[in-house]
Amino acid sequence: MVVKTKAKVSTKSTKKSLSVGSLLSISQLTVQDVDLILRTAAEFKMSRGRGKGDQPLKGKVMAAIFEKNSTRTRVSFETAMYHLGGTMLYLAGRDLQLGRGETIADTAQVLSRYVDSIIIRTDTHRKVVETARCARIPVVNALTDYAHPCQALADLFTLKERFGKLKGLRLAYIGDGNNVARSLIFGAAKTGIELALASPPGYEMDKHTIELSEKDRWKSGGEIYITQDPSRAVDRADAVYTDVWTSMGHEKEQAERVRRFKKYQVNAKLMVQAAPHAVFLHCLPAHRGQEVTEEVIDGSQSVVFDQAENRLHVQKAILALLMGKR
Ligand code: CP
Ligand code: NVA
């Protein structure tokens, strides 16, 4: 990734800047970056976007390329831009010339002449890296097959809000070793969370991701435990997280995945094996009756709608820090 700017914004805790010019993966952030994003998000959440100085992006325009469906990411980014004084242009991939074969490199260079930042949700992570390489403006990964950093930052924010700390928290992730799980691994490693992942054989997290996060875990005191047994993963967990069994782009594998993931449902029987105070997280959208039961996701332990709300506050922080005062 190319680091082009070290943007500054004017609110209290945002006097400092991020070490990166774009947000592609949490693995590329420093511990201080993560802390700054979470603190800035807390300020935005408290002010609800109404406080003085909360429009650091007045007059700025952001292009939002979506090559996959979205509810939360699209609407929270658009609302965030509006609250911060700017505008988001929603660009469906199929409507752009991208849909007719124009390269992402040319698209990124052209958009850089018009707008002040780009967010992109697409299939391959390589495309987002290429966008950031060719753009002259900040680029934010709004989900790829590899990572979903904005989601995981909102998840960290939600956990911190609930427990007052991240270091030493026990988080269990049950299910597919996918983009969301990967970003959680990177986020947990930066913040000292003890993360246990239970995935069915063949759907585990890749070794490279575990290795890539090792240095951060060593520094933060975070731990990672990989198992195929959901009961072991949730043992005494403070939080239990799951995601869909079939991510976007894998629809053809759905029937097979439903068979292979059956034992990986987060249900009441599994939740009682976590700590009594445990919360349930899900990035949404959810499939009740598959990865989670209705009883759990709609029950008292569920914080999924806080999580969804926090996307807005965290993305405000990301945008203000990357785009403010450029
Ligand atoms: N969690 C999440 O990214 O939701 P959307 O796919 O609706 O944006
Ligand atoms: N893993 C899911 C996350 C959706 C927000 C997917 O990629 O479809």
Short mmCIF file of C-alpha atoms and ligand atoms in Angstrom, two decimals:
data_model
loop_
_atom_site.label_atom_id
_atom_site.label_comp_id
_atom_site.label_asym_id
_atom_site.label_seq_id
_atom_site.Cartn_x
_atom_site.Cartn_y
_atom_site.Cartn_z
CA MET A 1 0.00 0.00 0.00
CA VAL A 2 1.19 3.48 -0.82
CA VAL A 3 1.16 5.95 2.06
CA LYS A 4 0.55 9.37 0.59
CA THR A 5 -0.74 11.64 3.30
CA LYS A 6 -0.72 12.04 7.02
CA ALA A 7 -4.01 13.86 7.45
CA LYS A 8 -4.93 15.89 10.52
CA VAL A 9 -8.35 16.89 11.77
CA SER A 10 -9.34 19.51 14.24
CA THR A 11 -11.34 17.83 17.04
CA LYS A 12 -9.70 17.28 20.44
CA SER A 13 -8.26 13.78 20.28
CA THR A 14 -7.74 14.04 16.53
CA LYS A 15 -4.75 16.38 16.78
CA LYS A 16 -2.67 13.33 16.04
CA SER A 17 -2.68 11.70 12.64
CA LEU A 18 -2.87 8.17 11.32
CA SER A 19 0.35 6.57 10.15
CA VAL A 20 -1.33 5.51 6.89
CA GLY A 21 -2.95 7.43 4.04
CA SER A 22 -5.45 4.68 3.26
CA LEU A 23 -7.18 1.94 5.23
CA LEU A 24 -6.90 -1.41 3.50
CA SER A 25 -6.33 -3.80 6.40
CA ILE A 26 -5.98 -3.46 10.18
CA SER A 27 -2.70 -5.33 9.87
CA GLN A 28 -1.21 -2.17 8.32
CA LEU A 29 -2.27 0.11 11.18
CA THR A 30 -0.18 0.80 14.26
CA VAL A 31 -1.52 0.18 17.76
CA GLN A 32 -1.68 3.99 18.10
CA ASP A 33 -3.77 4.23 14.90
CA VAL A 34 -6.31 1.75 16.27
CA ASP A 35 -6.44 3.59 19.58
CA LEU A 36 -6.86 6.95 17.83
CA ILE A 37 -9.69 5.65 15.63
CA LEU A 38 -11.52 4.21 18.66
CA ARG A 39 -11.08 7.39 20.74
CA THR A 40 -12.16 9.62 17.86
CA ALA A 41 -15.19 7.40 17.25
CA ALA A 42 -16.15 7.72 20.93
CA GLU A 43 -16.06 11.52 20.58
CA PHE A 44 -18.25 11.37 17.50
CA LYS A 45 -20.67 9.02 19.24
CA MET A 46 -20.93 11.36 22.21
CA SER A 47 -21.51 14.45 20.06
CA ARG A 48 -23.89 12.58 17.72
CA GLY A 49 -22.43 14.65 14.91
CA ARG A 50 -23.97 17.83 16.25
CA GLY A 51 -21.03 19.27 18.19
CA LYS A 52 -19.07 22.28 16.97
CA GLY A 53 -16.15 21.33 14.77
CA ASP A 54 -17.84 18.09 13.80
CA GLN A 55 -17.95 19.01 10.11
CA PRO A 56 -14.29 18.51 9.23
CA LEU A 57 -15.24 17.30 5.76
CA LYS A 58 -17.29 20.29 4.67
CA GLY A 59 -17.26 20.45 0.88
CA LYS A 60 -15.47 17.10 0.47
CA VAL A 61 -16.73 14.43 -1.89
CA MET A 62 -16.23 10.68 -1.55
CA ALA A 63 -16.73 8.11 -4.30
CA ALA A 64 -18.15 4.81 -3.05
CA ILE A 65 -17.63 1.90 -5.45
CA PHE A 66 -19.81 -1.08 -4.58
CA GLU A 67 -19.38 -4.27 -6.58
CA LYS A 68 -21.26 -6.27 -3.93
CA ASN A 69 -24.47 -5.73 -1.98
CA SER A 70 -24.49 -3.67 1.20
CA THR A 71 -26.90 -2.17 3.70
CA ARG A 72 -24.86 -1.17 6.75
CA THR A 73 -21.61 -0.15 5.07
CA ARG A 74 -23.26 1.86 2.35
CA VAL A 75 -25.77 3.68 4.55
CA SER A 76 -23.40 4.31 7.48
CA PHE A 77 -20.69 5.72 5.18
CA GLU A 78 -23.19 7.92 3.37
CA THR A 79 -24.67 9.17 6.64
CA ALA A 80 -21.19 9.70 8.07
CA MET A 81 -20.19 11.87 5.11
CA TYR A 82 -23.40 13.88 5.40
CA HIS A 83 -22.92 14.46 9.15
CA LEU A 84 -19.30 15.48 8.59
CA GLY A 85 -20.32 18.07 6.02
CA GLY A 86 -19.41 16.14 2.87
CA THR A 87 -21.14 14.11 0.19
CA MET A 88 -20.89 10.49 -0.91
CA LEU A 89 -21.42 9.41 -4.50
CA TYR A 90 -22.73 5.84 -4.64
CA LEU A 91 -21.24 4.11 -7.67
CA ALA A 92 -22.52 0.63 -8.47
CA GLY A 93 -19.70 -1.26 -10.16
CA ARG A 94 -21.92 -2.49 -12.98
CA ASP A 95 -22.94 1.12 -13.84
CA LEU A 96 -19.36 2.33 -14.08
CA GLN A 97 -17.18 1.59 -17.10
CA LEU A 98 -15.52 -0.89 -14.71
CA GLY A 99 -18.49 -3.08 -15.54
CA ARG A 100 -17.41 -2.99 -19.20
CA GLY A 101 -13.77 -3.72 -18.60
CA GLU A 102 -12.13 -0.38 -17.75
CA THR A 103 -9.29 -1.06 -15.34
CA ILE A 104 -9.46 -0.25 -11.67
CA ALA A 105 -6.13 1.58 -12.14
CA ASP A 106 -7.62 4.01 -14.67
CA THR A 107 -10.79 4.35 -12.61
CA ALA A 108 -8.76 5.23 -9.51
CA GLN A 109 -6.71 7.84 -11.36
CA VAL A 110 -9.78 9.47 -12.93
CA LEU A 111 -11.71 9.55 -9.65
CA SER A 112 -8.68 11.14 -7.97
CA ARG A 113 -9.15 14.15 -10.30
CA TYR A 114 -12.75 14.66 -9.11
CA VAL A 115 -13.20 13.54 -5.52
CA ASP A 116 -11.37 13.55 -2.18
CA SER A 117 -11.52 9.87 -1.24
CA ILE A 118 -12.64 6.48 -2.49
CA ILE A 119 -14.24 3.63 -0.60
CA ILE A 120 -14.49 0.33 -2.40
CA ARG A 121 -16.31 -2.96 -1.78
CA THR A 122 -15.23 -5.61 -4.23
CA ASP A 123 -14.32 -9.25 -4.67
CA THR A 124 -10.54 -9.48 -4.68
CA HIS A 125 -8.35 -7.61 -2.22
CA ARG A 126 -5.86 -7.12 -5.03
CA LYS A 127 -8.29 -4.62 -6.61
CA VAL A 128 -8.36 -2.49 -3.47
CA VAL A 129 -4.58 -2.55 -3.24
CA GLU A 130 -4.41 -1.50 -6.90
CA THR A 131 -6.93 1.29 -6.27
CA ALA A 132 -4.80 2.65 -3.43
CA ARG A 133 -1.64 2.32 -5.54
CA CYS A 134 -3.10 4.38 -8.37
CA ALA A 135 -5.24 6.88 -6.47
CA ARG A 136 -3.84 10.15 -5.18
CA ILE A 137 -6.42 10.26 -2.43
CA PRO A 138 -7.27 8.11 0.62
CA VAL A 139 -8.82 4.73 -0.17
CA VAL A 140 -10.87 2.71 2.33
CA ASN A 141 -11.57 -0.99 2.06
CA ALA A 142 -15.33 -1.40 2.49
CA LEU A 143 -14.99 -5.24 2.28
CA THR A 144 -13.05 -7.63 0.11
CA ASP A 145 -12.76 -11.41 0.12
CA TYR A 146 -9.69 -10.89 2.34
CA ALA A 147 -10.67 -8.30 4.92
CA HIS A 148 -13.40 -6.12 6.40
CA PRO A 149 -11.42 -3.65 8.49
CA CYS A 150 -14.20 -1.10 9.09
CA GLN A 151 -16.36 -3.88 10.52
CA ALA A 152 -13.67 -5.16 12.87
CA LEU A 153 -12.85 -1.64 14.09
CA ALA A 154 -16.55 -1.18 14.93
CA ASP A 155 -16.47 -4.57 16.68
CA LEU A 156 -13.49 -3.49 18.79
CA PHE A 157 -15.32 -0.26 19.59
CA THR A 158 -18.43 -2.21 20.65
CA LEU A 159 -16.41 -4.51 22.90
CA LYS A 160 -14.59 -1.59 24.49
CA GLU A 161 -17.87 0.19 25.05
CA ARG A 162 -19.30 -2.91 26.76
CA PHE A 163 -16.33 -4.01 28.84
CA GLY A 164 -14.33 -0.77 29.27
CA LYS A 165 -11.19 -2.47 27.94
CA LEU A 166 -9.92 -4.78 25.21
CA LYS A 167 -6.70 -6.21 26.63
CA GLY A 168 -7.30 -9.64 28.12
CA LEU A 169 -10.88 -9.95 26.83
CA ARG A 170 -11.78 -13.44 25.67
CA LEU A 171 -13.46 -13.41 22.27
CA ALA A 172 -14.70 -16.58 20.55
CA TYR A 173 -15.32 -16.62 16.81
CA ILE A 174 -17.38 -19.55 15.56
CA GLY A 175 -17.59 -20.32 11.86
CA ASP A 176 -15.98 -19.54 8.55
CA GLY A 177 -12.33 -18.41 8.45
CA ASN A 178 -13.36 -15.50 6.24
CA ASN A 179 -12.78 -11.76 5.71
CA VAL A 180 -14.52 -10.79 8.96
CA ALA A 181 -12.61 -13.40 10.98
CA ARG A 182 -9.33 -12.24 9.45
CA SER A 183 -9.89 -8.60 10.34
CA LEU A 184 -10.89 -9.66 13.86
CA ILE A 185 -7.60 -11.56 14.16
CA PHE A 186 -5.65 -8.46 13.15
CA GLY A 187 -7.71 -6.23 15.46
CA ALA A 188 -7.43 -8.62 18.40
CA ALA A 189 -3.67 -8.91 17.91
CA LYS A 190 -3.25 -5.11 18.01
CA THR A 191 -5.30 -4.74 21.18
CA GLY A 192 -4.36 -7.73 23.35
CA ILE A 193 -7.60 -9.69 22.98
CA GLU A 194 -7.48 -13.45 23.56
CA LEU A 195 -9.19 -14.82 20.47
CA ALA A 196 -10.35 -18.41 20.00
CA LEU A 197 -11.54 -19.48 16.55
CA ALA A 198 -13.55 -22.62 15.87
CA SER A 199 -14.03 -23.52 12.21
CA PRO A 200 -14.97 -26.75 10.45
CA PRO A 201 -12.22 -28.70 8.69
CA GLY A 202 -11.39 -27.05 5.39
CA TYR A 203 -12.73 -23.65 6.43
CA GLU A 204 -10.04 -22.67 8.95
CA MET A 205 -8.10 -19.42 8.87
CA ASP A 206 -4.99 -19.60 6.67
CA LYS A 207 -1.57 -19.92 8.31
CA HIS A 208 -0.25 -16.73 6.70
CA THR A 209 -2.84 -14.61 8.53
CA ILE A 210 -1.96 -16.20 11.86
CA GLU A 211 1.74 -15.61 11.20
CA LEU A 212 1.17 -12.04 10.04
CA SER A 213 -0.53 -11.22 13.33
CA GLU A 214 2.08 -12.90 15.50
CA LYS A 215 4.32 -9.88 16.09
CA ASP A 216 1.37 -7.75 17.19
CA ARG A 217 0.20 -10.46 19.59
CA TRP A 218 3.66 -10.72 21.03
CA LYS A 219 3.68 -6.94 21.68
CA SER A 220 0.11 -6.63 22.97
CA GLY A 221 -0.09 -9.84 24.99
CA GLY A 222 -2.93 -11.05 22.76
CA GLU A 223 -3.38 -14.74 22.14
CA ILE A 224 -4.91 -16.90 19.44
CA TYR A 225 -6.30 -20.39 19.81
CA ILE A 226 -7.44 -22.39 16.79
CA THR A 227 -9.77 -25.36 17.25
CA GLN A 228 -12.46 -27.31 15.43
CA ASP A 229 -14.53 -27.51 18.61
CA PRO A 230 -16.99 -24.63 19.22
CA SER A 231 -17.40 -25.63 22.91
CA ARG A 232 -13.69 -25.21 23.53
CA ALA A 233 -13.64 -21.86 21.77
CA VAL A 234 -16.49 -20.37 23.81
CA ASP A 235 -15.28 -21.69 27.16
CA ARG A 236 -15.40 -18.68 29.55
CA ALA A 237 -15.59 -16.26 26.62
CA ASP A 238 -16.66 -12.66 27.27
CA ALA A 239 -18.01 -12.39 23.74
CA VAL A 240 -19.13 -14.88 21.09
CA TYR A 241 -19.03 -13.81 17.43
CA THR A 242 -20.28 -15.46 14.29
CA ASP A 243 -20.77 -14.56 10.64
CA VAL A 244 -22.66 -16.09 7.72
CA TRP A 245 -21.65 -19.58 6.59
CA THR A 246 -21.73 -18.47 2.96
CA SER A 247 -20.12 -15.13 2.19
CA MET A 248 -20.93 -13.06 -0.88
CA GLY A 249 -19.36 -14.62 -3.94
CA HIS A 250 -19.59 -18.19 -2.58
CA GLU A 251 -23.31 -18.70 -3.24
CA LYS A 252 -22.72 -21.83 -5.34
CA GLU A 253 -21.23 -23.56 -2.28
CA GLN A 254 -24.24 -22.83 -0.09
CA ALA A 255 -25.75 -26.35 0.16
CA GLU A 256 -22.37 -27.91 0.89
CA ARG A 257 -21.55 -25.23 3.47
CA VAL A 258 -24.87 -25.70 5.30
CA ARG A 259 -23.93 -29.38 5.72
CA ARG A 260 -20.36 -28.71 6.81
CA PHE A 261 -21.19 -25.89 9.26
CA LYS A 262 -24.17 -27.55 11.00
CA LYS A 263 -22.29 -28.13 14.27
CA TYR A 264 -21.06 -24.53 14.25
CA GLN A 265 -24.36 -22.84 15.03
CA VAL A 266 -24.34 -20.34 17.88
CA ASN A 267 -27.36 -21.42 19.95
CA ALA A 268 -28.43 -21.22 23.59
CA LYS A 269 -26.61 -24.48 24.39
CA LEU A 270 -23.35 -23.00 23.16
CA MET A 271 -23.90 -19.59 24.76
CA VAL A 272 -24.25 -21.11 28.27
CA GLN A 273 -20.72 -22.42 27.93
CA ALA A 274 -19.43 -18.85 27.64
CA ALA A 275 -19.09 -16.55 30.68
CA PRO A 276 -22.47 -15.66 32.26
CA HIS A 277 -21.96 -12.01 31.25
CA ALA A 278 -21.02 -12.90 27.64
CA VAL A 279 -22.38 -10.86 24.75
CA PHE A 280 -23.23 -12.10 21.27
CA LEU A 281 -21.88 -10.32 18.17
CA HIS A 282 -22.62 -10.69 14.47
CA CYS A 283 -21.56 -8.32 11.70
CA LEU A 284 -24.94 -8.86 9.96
CA PRO A 285 -26.70 -9.70 7.72
CA ALA A 286 -27.66 -12.83 9.70
CA HIS A 287 -29.39 -16.05 8.76
CA ARG A 288 -31.51 -17.11 11.72
CA GLY A 289 -31.61 -20.89 11.94
CA GLN A 290 -28.21 -21.27 10.26
CA GLU A 291 -25.16 -19.68 11.95
CA VAL A 292 -27.27 -18.36 14.85
CA THR A 293 -30.64 -19.16 16.40
CA GLU A 294 -33.37 -16.58 16.73
CA GLU A 295 -33.24 -17.10 20.49
CA VAL A 296 -29.61 -15.91 20.65
CA ILE A 297 -29.57 -13.09 18.12
CA ASP A 298 -32.85 -11.64 19.40
CA GLY A 299 -32.07 -12.44 23.04
CA SER A 300 -30.75 -10.33 25.91
CA GLN A 301 -27.07 -11.15 25.28
CA SER A 302 -27.14 -9.85 21.71
CA VAL A 303 -25.44 -6.53 20.95
CA VAL A 304 -25.72 -6.81 17.16
CA PHE A 305 -27.60 -3.56 16.70
CA ASP A 306 -25.12 -1.61 18.86
CA GLN A 307 -22.46 -3.11 16.62
CA ALA A 308 -24.33 -1.97 13.51
CA GLU A 309 -24.80 1.53 14.96
CA ASN A 310 -21.13 1.76 15.84
CA ARG A 311 -20.22 1.32 12.19
CA LEU A 312 -21.41 4.91 11.75
CA HIS A 313 -19.32 6.40 14.57
CA VAL A 314 -16.19 4.44 13.69
CA GLN A 315 -16.44 5.30 10.01
CA LYS A 316 -16.81 8.97 10.88
CA ALA A 317 -13.51 8.64 12.74
CA ILE A 318 -11.84 6.86 9.83
CA LEU A 319 -13.03 9.44 7.30
CA ALA A 320 -12.23 12.46 9.47
CA LEU A 321 -8.75 11.15 10.22
CA LEU A 322 -7.96 10.21 6.61
CA MET A 323 -9.65 13.13 4.83
CA GLY A 324 -9.72 16.00 7.29
CA LYS A 325 -7.53 19.08 6.74
CA ARG A 326 -5.87 17.80 3.57
N1 CP B 1 -21.71 -5.88 8.09
C1 CP B 1 -21.77 -5.33 6.85
O1 CP B 1 -20.76 -4.96 6.26
O2 CP B 1 -23.03 -5.21 6.38
P1 CP B 1 -23.41 -4.81 4.88
O3 CP B 1 -22.99 -5.94 4.00
O4 CP B 1 -24.90 -4.61 4.92
O5 CP B 1 -22.69 -3.55 4.51
N1 NVA B 2 -18.38 -12.49 5.37
C1 NVA B 2 -19.50 -11.75 4.85
C2 NVA B 2 -19.59 -10.42 5.51
C3 NVA B 2 -20.76 -9.58 5.09
C4 NVA B 2 -20.78 -8.25 5.76
C5 NVA B 2 -19.36 -11.61 3.34
O1 NVA B 2 -18.24 -11.36 2.86
O2 NVA B 2 -20.36 -11.73 2.63
#
